[in-house]
Amino acid sequence: MNKTQTRTVLISGGSVAGPALAYWLHRHGFTPTIVERAPRLRDGGYAVDFRGEALDVLDRMGLLQQIEALDTQMGDAAMVDAAGRQYATLPAAIFAGDLEVLKGDLTRMLYEATRKDVEYVFGDSIASLNQDENGVHVTFERGAPRRFDLVVGADGLHSRTRALAFGPEEQYVRHLGIYTAIFNLDNYLGLKNTGHLYTAPGKAANIFTARANTEARAAFHFAAEHLEYDWRDTAAHKRIVAERFAGEGWEVPRLLKEMDAAQEFFFDSNAQVEMDTWSAGRIVLLGDAGYCAGPTSGRGTSQALIGAYLLAGELAAREGDHTAAFTAYEQQMRPYVTEHQALGREGAERFFMPAPTQEILDMLAASAPENTHTEPVRLPDYTPATAA
Ligand SMILES: Cc1cc2nc3c(=O)[nH]c(=O)nc-3n(C[C@H](O)[C@H](O)[C@H](O)COP(=O)(O)OP(=O)(O)OC[C@H]3O[C@@H](n4cnc5c(N)ncnc54)[C@H](O)[C@@H]3O)c2cc1C
């Protein structure tokens, strides 16, 4: 198999992993197409952070300075009681990583870095995948059928690509016992580069500043076993959260009202994806779709960026021999992912601490992921065909 036979790559998902992969594939001489279910770029969302080698990848993409300029500059936050009184300080090291940005800002930056060279199809989704020896026949929910040499599922925790190529979600997604809702609101408390966090048994609520204190993001987290709900029904998600937090103190009543009115709203379970293999013939998974470590790992965006770099690099280095490339990609990523998934499970276990003492918080900061040794991932120099 040579490179001329493996050129076109369909990527499902245009968030972090998808555009990062498209960037590298284009630079290595492939022709990537991204199909994204959302009708437009998803600009809202929560803050994500980067650690270790992910910053190297951004540097190699020539995007490090841009991303540094987007840093939320988040400082330590305040732990508050039901009356709003601060009883401890939550060190930023626990939640802000080496560098923290809004996920929407990251997606926009990756989109801007690729849109001239990459075909983006918004508002559509893969409907079926049929592969043969020479390629993959893809049908879409809206667009006309097309054929690609390879298909990459970078479509997140609830990956359609994974469901079509590997089987139903229940086989692979492991719920970590936490549900999270996040929404945009005004910085009505007038906070400056900080946040307030309130906890109760099995529950936590917080508000953090965003975009140079002109906006804020609030979150509700609660412990629960698997809940049945329709993932498209936002009103139902808001009702679930409102029921869980009814009667709580601090700013919770106001935040529930804000949530009700919020346009940008996210709700999902905290979960991991566990799979024995990430590829099936010409179809391969990348980022959360294949190996989500859960928000409590603080490593998901790093995994997405590093996975994208390795997958594209291996396809180029093996001149499009996708079988060898997928094996090499998986061998390099596996130990890194395994360690992060362990971090994610540990983080979930200690997530709800009603009124933690300062001593405990300082101890957690000292053992925060960026201060803990994690399995290093080597980033080979794949020497792209085209200059940055
Ligand atoms: C609350 C929360 C906080 C987090 N905090 C951090 C953090 O601090 N640090 C960190 O490193 N990580 C964090 N993460 C994890 C991080 O957001 C993910 O690991 C990362 O975004 C994974 O990127 P991805 O591109 O693989 O998937 P996603 O970002 O989930 O993107 C998947 C994309 O696929 C699209 N899509 C879905 N279905 C389809 C379909 N059928 N067809 C086409 N497109 C589709 C979606 O619209 C989306 O754009 C957090 C996650 C959550 C939920």
PDB file of N, CA, C and O and ligand atoms in Angstrom, residues 12-18 35-38 42 46-49 103 124-125 154-156 160 180 182 266 286-288 295 298-302 304, ligand 1:
ATOM      1  N   SER A  12     -15.040  12.332  11.711  1.00  0.00           N
ATOM      2  CA  SER A  12     -16.329  12.681  12.317  1.00  0.00           C
ATOM      3  C   SER A  12     -16.044  13.400  13.629  1.00  0.00           C
ATOM      4  O   SER A  12     -15.451  12.832  14.543  1.00  0.00           O
ATOM      5  N   GLY A  13     -16.450  14.680  13.723  1.00  0.00           N
ATOM      6  CA  GLY A  13     -16.215  15.452  14.949  1.00  0.00           C
ATOM      7  C   GLY A  13     -15.259  16.609  14.729  1.00  0.00           C
ATOM      8  O   GLY A  13     -14.133  16.413  14.287  1.00  0.00           O
ATOM      9  N   GLY A  14     -15.743  17.835  15.004  1.00  0.00           N
ATOM     10  CA  GLY A  14     -14.928  19.029  14.757  1.00  0.00           C
ATOM     11  C   GLY A  14     -14.717  19.831  16.020  1.00  0.00           C
ATOM     12  O   GLY A  14     -14.962  21.031  16.053  1.00  0.00           O
ATOM     13  N   SER A  15     -14.243  19.172  17.068  1.00  0.00           N
ATOM     14  CA  SER A  15     -14.049  19.878  18.341  1.00  0.00           C
ATOM     15  C   SER A  15     -12.555  20.102  18.611  1.00  0.00           C
ATOM     16  O   SER A  15     -12.010  21.156  18.298  1.00  0.00           O
ATOM     17  N   VAL A  16     -11.891  19.109  19.201  1.00  0.00           N
ATOM     18  CA  VAL A  16     -10.458  19.236  19.493  1.00  0.00           C
ATOM     19  C   VAL A  16      -9.673  18.202  18.672  1.00  0.00           C
ATOM     20  O   VAL A  16      -8.830  18.561  17.831  1.00  0.00           O
ATOM     21  N   ALA A  17      -9.977  16.917  18.911  1.00  0.00           N
ATOM     22  CA  ALA A  17      -9.214  15.859  18.244  1.00  0.00           C
ATOM     23  C   ALA A  17      -9.343  15.953  16.721  1.00  0.00           C
ATOM     24  O   ALA A  17      -8.352  15.833  15.994  1.00  0.00           O
ATOM     25  N   GLY A  18     -10.575  16.180  16.235  1.00  0.00           N
ATOM     26  CA  GLY A  18     -10.824  16.186  14.789  1.00  0.00           C
ATOM     27  C   GLY A  18     -10.016  17.255  14.060  1.00  0.00           C
ATOM     28  O   GLY A  18      -9.232  16.935  13.154  1.00  0.00           O
ATOM     29  N   VAL A  35     -16.717  16.172   9.254  1.00  0.00           N
ATOM     30  CA  VAL A  35     -18.170  16.322   9.362  1.00  0.00           C
ATOM     31  C   VAL A  35     -18.498  16.530  10.840  1.00  0.00           C
ATOM     32  O   VAL A  35     -18.052  15.777  11.701  1.00  0.00           O
ATOM     33  N   GLU A  36     -19.219  17.624  11.123  1.00  0.00           N
ATOM     34  CA  GLU A  36     -19.522  17.993  12.512  1.00  0.00           C
ATOM     35  C   GLU A  36     -21.049  18.103  12.658  1.00  0.00           C
ATOM     36  O   GLU A  36     -21.695  18.806  11.888  1.00  0.00           O
ATOM     37  N   ARG A  37     -21.568  17.408  13.646  1.00  0.00           N
ATOM     38  CA  ARG A  37     -23.016  17.377  13.832  1.00  0.00           C
ATOM     39  C   ARG A  37     -23.611  18.755  14.138  1.00  0.00           C
ATOM     40  O   ARG A  37     -24.701  19.094  13.703  1.00  0.00           O
ATOM     41  N   ALA A  38     -22.892  19.551  14.930  1.00  0.00           N
ATOM     42  CA  ALA A  38     -23.416  20.874  15.295  1.00  0.00           C
ATOM     43  C   ALA A  38     -23.549  21.731  14.037  1.00  0.00           C
ATOM     44  O   ALA A  38     -22.742  21.618  13.120  1.00  0.00           O
ATOM     45  N   ARG A  42     -18.818  25.254  17.738  1.00  0.00           N
ATOM     46  CA  ARG A  42     -19.345  25.307  19.110  1.00  0.00           C
ATOM     47  C   ARG A  42     -18.424  26.186  19.951  1.00  0.00           C
ATOM     48  O   ARG A  42     -17.339  25.784  20.329  1.00  0.00           O
ATOM     49  N   TYR A  46     -17.019  24.988  28.725  1.00  0.00           N
ATOM     50  CA  TYR A  46     -16.266  25.069  29.966  1.00  0.00           C
ATOM     51  C   TYR A  46     -14.777  25.287  29.679  1.00  0.00           C
ATOM     52  O   TYR A  46     -14.351  25.303  28.527  1.00  0.00           O
ATOM     53  N   ALA A  47     -14.024  25.443  30.777  1.00  0.00           N
ATOM     54  CA  ALA A  47     -12.578  25.604  30.616  1.00  0.00           C
ATOM     55  C   ALA A  47     -11.912  24.235  30.588  1.00  0.00           C
ATOM     56  O   ALA A  47     -12.306  23.325  31.308  1.00  0.00           O
ATOM     57  N   VAL A  48     -10.912  24.091  29.739  1.00  0.00           N
ATOM     58  CA  VAL A  48     -10.118  22.860  29.712  1.00  0.00           C
ATOM     59  C   VAL A  48      -8.651  23.247  29.876  1.00  0.00           C
ATOM     60  O   VAL A  48      -8.270  24.369  29.576  1.00  0.00           O
ATOM     61  N   ASP A  49      -7.864  22.320  30.365  1.00  0.00           N
ATOM     62  CA  ASP A  49      -6.455  22.667  30.532  1.00  0.00           C
ATOM     63  C   ASP A  49      -5.556  21.691  29.792  1.00  0.00           C
ATOM     64  O   ASP A  49      -5.991  20.651  29.329  1.00  0.00           O
ATOM     65  N   LYS A 103     -12.923  25.869  26.189  1.00  0.00           N
ATOM     66  CA  LYS A 103     -12.897  24.866  25.116  1.00  0.00           C
ATOM     67  C   LYS A 103     -13.341  25.478  23.787  1.00  0.00           C
ATOM     68  O   LYS A 103     -12.783  25.168  22.736  1.00  0.00           O
ATOM     69  N   ASP A 124     -24.179  17.874   9.919  1.00  0.00           N
ATOM     70  CA  ASP A 124     -24.425  16.557   9.338  1.00  0.00           C
ATOM     71  C   ASP A 124     -23.721  15.491  10.183  1.00  0.00           C
ATOM     72  O   ASP A 124     -22.937  15.825  11.099  1.00  0.00           O
ATOM     73  N   SER A 125     -24.045  14.257   9.899  1.00  0.00           N
ATOM     74  CA  SER A 125     -23.474  13.160  10.678  1.00  0.00           C
ATOM     75  C   SER A 125     -23.400  11.921   9.800  1.00  0.00           C
ATOM     76  O   SER A 125     -24.235  11.744   8.898  1.00  0.00           O
ATOM     77  N   ALA A 154     -13.769  10.992  15.714  1.00  0.00           N
ATOM     78  CA  ALA A 154     -13.302  11.934  16.743  1.00  0.00           C
ATOM     79  C   ALA A 154     -14.548  12.631  17.279  1.00  0.00           C
ATOM     80  O   ALA A 154     -14.562  13.829  17.513  1.00  0.00           O
ATOM     81  N   ASP A 155     -15.614  11.833  17.428  1.00  0.00           N
ATOM     82  CA  ASP A 155     -16.917  12.400  17.765  1.00  0.00           C
ATOM     83  C   ASP A 155     -17.310  12.177  19.222  1.00  0.00           C
ATOM     84  O   ASP A 155     -18.499  12.049  19.544  1.00  0.00           O
ATOM     85  N   GLY A 156     -16.297  12.131  20.090  1.00  0.00           N
ATOM     86  CA  GLY A 156     -16.549  12.264  21.522  1.00  0.00           C
ATOM     87  C   GLY A 156     -17.105  11.035  22.215  1.00  0.00           C
ATOM     88  O   GLY A 156     -17.227   9.945  21.649  1.00  0.00           O
ATOM     89  N   ARG A 160     -20.759   8.307  17.317  1.00  0.00           N
ATOM     90  CA  ARG A 160     -21.559   7.570  16.336  1.00  0.00           C
ATOM     91  C   ARG A 160     -20.667   6.571  15.589  1.00  0.00           C
ATOM     92  O   ARG A 160     -21.065   5.446  15.297  1.00  0.00           O
ATOM     93  N   THR A 180     -22.717  16.186  35.426  1.00  0.00           N
ATOM     94  CA  THR A 180     -22.288  17.582  35.432  1.00  0.00           C
ATOM     95  C   THR A 180     -23.124  18.409  34.470  1.00  0.00           C
ATOM     96  O   THR A 180     -23.380  17.968  33.345  1.00  0.00           O
ATOM     97  N   ILE A 182     -23.157  22.442  32.937  1.00  0.00           N
ATOM     98  CA  ILE A 182     -22.365  23.686  32.865  1.00  0.00           C
ATOM     99  C   ILE A 182     -23.087  24.663  31.954  1.00  0.00           C
ATOM    100  O   ILE A 182     -23.639  24.260  30.924  1.00  0.00           O
ATOM    101  N   PHE A 266     -24.615  22.616  28.913  1.00  0.00           N
ATOM    102  CA  PHE A 266     -24.033  21.281  28.692  1.00  0.00           C
ATOM    103  C   PHE A 266     -24.453  20.389  29.840  1.00  0.00           C
ATOM    104  O   PHE A 266     -24.432  20.807  31.000  1.00  0.00           O
ATOM    105  N   LEU A 286     -10.319   8.265  17.809  1.00  0.00           N
ATOM    106  CA  LEU A 286      -9.348   9.248  18.299  1.00  0.00           C
ATOM    107  C   LEU A 286      -9.987  10.083  19.413  1.00  0.00           C
ATOM    108  O   LEU A 286     -11.154  10.465  19.317  1.00  0.00           O
ATOM    109  N   GLY A 287      -9.222  10.392  20.454  1.00  0.00           N
ATOM    110  CA  GLY A 287      -9.718  11.264  21.521  1.00  0.00           C
ATOM    111  C   GLY A 287     -10.784  10.574  22.359  1.00  0.00           C
ATOM    112  O   GLY A 287     -10.780   9.346  22.525  1.00  0.00           O
ATOM    113  N   ASP A 288     -11.726  11.355  22.882  1.00  0.00           N
ATOM    114  CA  ASP A 288     -12.755  10.810  23.782  1.00  0.00           C
ATOM    115  C   ASP A 288     -13.511   9.630  23.164  1.00  0.00           C
ATOM    116  O   ASP A 288     -13.948   8.726  23.868  1.00  0.00           O
ATOM    117  N   PRO A 295     -13.646  13.827  32.751  1.00  0.00           N
ATOM    118  CA  PRO A 295     -13.239  15.185  33.132  1.00  0.00           C
ATOM    119  C   PRO A 295     -12.343  15.201  34.372  1.00  0.00           C
ATOM    120  O   PRO A 295     -11.482  16.057  34.507  1.00  0.00           O
ATOM    121  N   GLY A 298      -8.533  15.433  33.957  1.00  0.00           N
ATOM    122  CA  GLY A 298      -7.892  16.672  33.500  1.00  0.00           C
ATOM    123  C   GLY A 298      -6.942  16.442  32.333  1.00  0.00           C
ATOM    124  O   GLY A 298      -6.019  17.215  32.098  1.00  0.00           O
ATOM    125  N   ARG A 299      -7.139  15.368  31.578  1.00  0.00           N
ATOM    126  CA  ARG A 299      -6.190  15.016  30.519  1.00  0.00           C
ATOM    127  C   ARG A 299      -6.819  14.845  29.146  1.00  0.00           C
ATOM    128  O   ARG A 299      -6.134  14.461  28.207  1.00  0.00           O
ATOM    129  N   GLY A 300      -8.133  15.047  29.050  1.00  0.00           N
ATOM    130  CA  GLY A 300      -8.825  14.726  27.798  1.00  0.00           C
ATOM    131  C   GLY A 300      -8.334  15.527  26.606  1.00  0.00           C
ATOM    132  O   GLY A 300      -8.139  14.968  25.519  1.00  0.00           O
ATOM    133  N   THR A 301      -8.128  16.830  26.778  1.00  0.00           N
ATOM    134  CA  THR A 301      -7.684  17.628  25.628  1.00  0.00           C
ATOM    135  C   THR A 301      -6.247  17.269  25.270  1.00  0.00           C
ATOM    136  O   THR A 301      -5.881  17.230  24.096  1.00  0.00           O
ATOM    137  N   SER A 302      -5.448  16.977  26.279  1.00  0.00           N
ATOM    138  CA  SER A 302      -4.059  16.589  26.002  1.00  0.00           C
ATOM    139  C   SER A 302      -4.039  15.290  25.210  1.00  0.00           C
ATOM    140  O   SER A 302      -3.314  15.158  24.218  1.00  0.00           O
ATOM    141  N   ALA A 304      -6.378  14.171  23.265  1.00  0.00           N
ATOM    142  CA  ALA A 304      -6.903  14.426  21.917  1.00  0.00           C
ATOM    143  C   ALA A 304      -5.805  15.002  21.017  1.00  0.00           C
ATOM    144  O   ALA A 304      -5.626  14.583  19.870  1.00  0.00           O
TER     145      ALA A 304
HETATM  146  C1  LIG B   1     -17.189  19.308  32.191  1.00  0.00           C
HETATM  147  C2  LIG B   1     -15.933  18.923  31.534  1.00  0.00           C
HETATM  148  C3  LIG B   1     -14.732  19.487  31.937  1.00  0.00           C
HETATM  149  C4  LIG B   1     -13.548  19.103  31.331  1.00  0.00           C
HETATM  150  N1  LIG B   1     -12.378  19.647  31.739  1.00  0.00           N
HETATM  151  C5  LIG B   1     -11.229  19.252  31.152  1.00  0.00           C
HETATM  152  C6  LIG B   1      -9.975  19.802  31.555  1.00  0.00           C
HETATM  153  O1  LIG B   1      -9.886  20.642  32.440  1.00  0.00           O
HETATM  154  N2  LIG B   1      -8.858  19.358  30.924  1.00  0.00           N
HETATM  155  C7  LIG B   1      -8.903  18.443  29.918  1.00  0.00           C
HETATM  156  O2  LIG B   1      -7.867  18.089  29.379  1.00  0.00           O
HETATM  157  N3  LIG B   1     -10.070  17.922  29.516  1.00  0.00           N
HETATM  158  C8  LIG B   1     -11.218  18.300  30.110  1.00  0.00           C
HETATM  159  N4  LIG B   1     -12.393  17.761  29.701  1.00  0.00           N
HETATM  160  C9  LIG B   1     -12.391  16.754  28.650  1.00  0.00           C
HETATM  161  C10 LIG B   1     -12.273  17.367  27.276  1.00  0.00           C
HETATM  162  O3  LIG B   1     -13.305  18.301  27.046  1.00  0.00           O
HETATM  163  C11 LIG B   1     -12.347  16.262  26.244  1.00  0.00           C
HETATM  164  O4  LIG B   1     -11.492  15.206  26.614  1.00  0.00           O
HETATM  165  C12 LIG B   1     -11.939  16.767  24.887  1.00  0.00           C
HETATM  166  O5  LIG B   1     -12.802  17.787  24.477  1.00  0.00           O
HETATM  167  C13 LIG B   1     -11.971  15.611  23.885  1.00  0.00           C
HETATM  168  O6  LIG B   1     -11.961  16.121  22.600  1.00  0.00           O
HETATM  169  P1  LIG B   1     -12.586  15.304  21.414  1.00  0.00           P
HETATM  170  O7  LIG B   1     -12.378  16.166  20.224  1.00  0.00           O
HETATM  171  O8  LIG B   1     -12.077  13.913  21.446  1.00  0.00           O
HETATM  172  O9  LIG B   1     -14.147  15.162  21.763  1.00  0.00           O
HETATM  173  P2  LIG B   1     -15.238  16.282  22.003  1.00  0.00           P
HETATM  174  O10 LIG B   1     -14.638  17.541  22.469  1.00  0.00           O
HETATM  175  O11 LIG B   1     -16.308  15.667  22.818  1.00  0.00           O
HETATM  176  O12 LIG B   1     -15.807  16.568  20.554  1.00  0.00           O
HETATM  177  C14 LIG B   1     -16.620  15.681  19.850  1.00  0.00           C
HETATM  178  C15 LIG B   1     -17.195  16.449  18.678  1.00  0.00           C
HETATM  179  O13 LIG B   1     -17.913  15.549  17.855  1.00  0.00           O
HETATM  180  C16 LIG B   1     -19.148  16.110  17.505  1.00  0.00           C
HETATM  181  N5  LIG B   1     -20.068  15.020  17.238  1.00  0.00           N
HETATM  182  C17 LIG B   1     -20.712  14.236  18.134  1.00  0.00           C
HETATM  183  N6  LIG B   1     -21.456  13.336  17.492  1.00  0.00           N
HETATM  184  C18 LIG B   1     -21.273  13.544  16.171  1.00  0.00           C
HETATM  185  C19 LIG B   1     -21.777  12.930  14.998  1.00  0.00           C
HETATM  186  N7  LIG B   1     -22.640  11.908  15.068  1.00  0.00           N
HETATM  187  N8  LIG B   1     -21.366  13.387  13.801  1.00  0.00           N
HETATM  188  C20 LIG B   1     -20.508  14.436  13.717  1.00  0.00           C
HETATM  189  N9  LIG B   1     -20.005  15.066  14.793  1.00  0.00           N
HETATM  190  C21 LIG B   1     -20.382  14.622  16.007  1.00  0.00           C
HETATM  191  C22 LIG B   1     -19.535  16.947  18.705  1.00  0.00           C
HETATM  192  O14 LIG B   1     -20.481  17.936  18.347  1.00  0.00           O
HETATM  193  C23 LIG B   1     -18.188  17.546  19.086  1.00  0.00           C
HETATM  194  O15 LIG B   1     -17.913  18.707  18.368  1.00  0.00           O
HETATM  195  C24 LIG B   1     -13.583  18.138  30.293  1.00  0.00           C
HETATM  196  C25 LIG B   1     -14.795  17.581  29.877  1.00  0.00           C
HETATM  197  C26 LIG B   1     -15.957  17.969  30.493  1.00  0.00           C
HETATM  198  C27 LIG B   1     -17.244  17.343  30.031  1.00  0.00           C
END
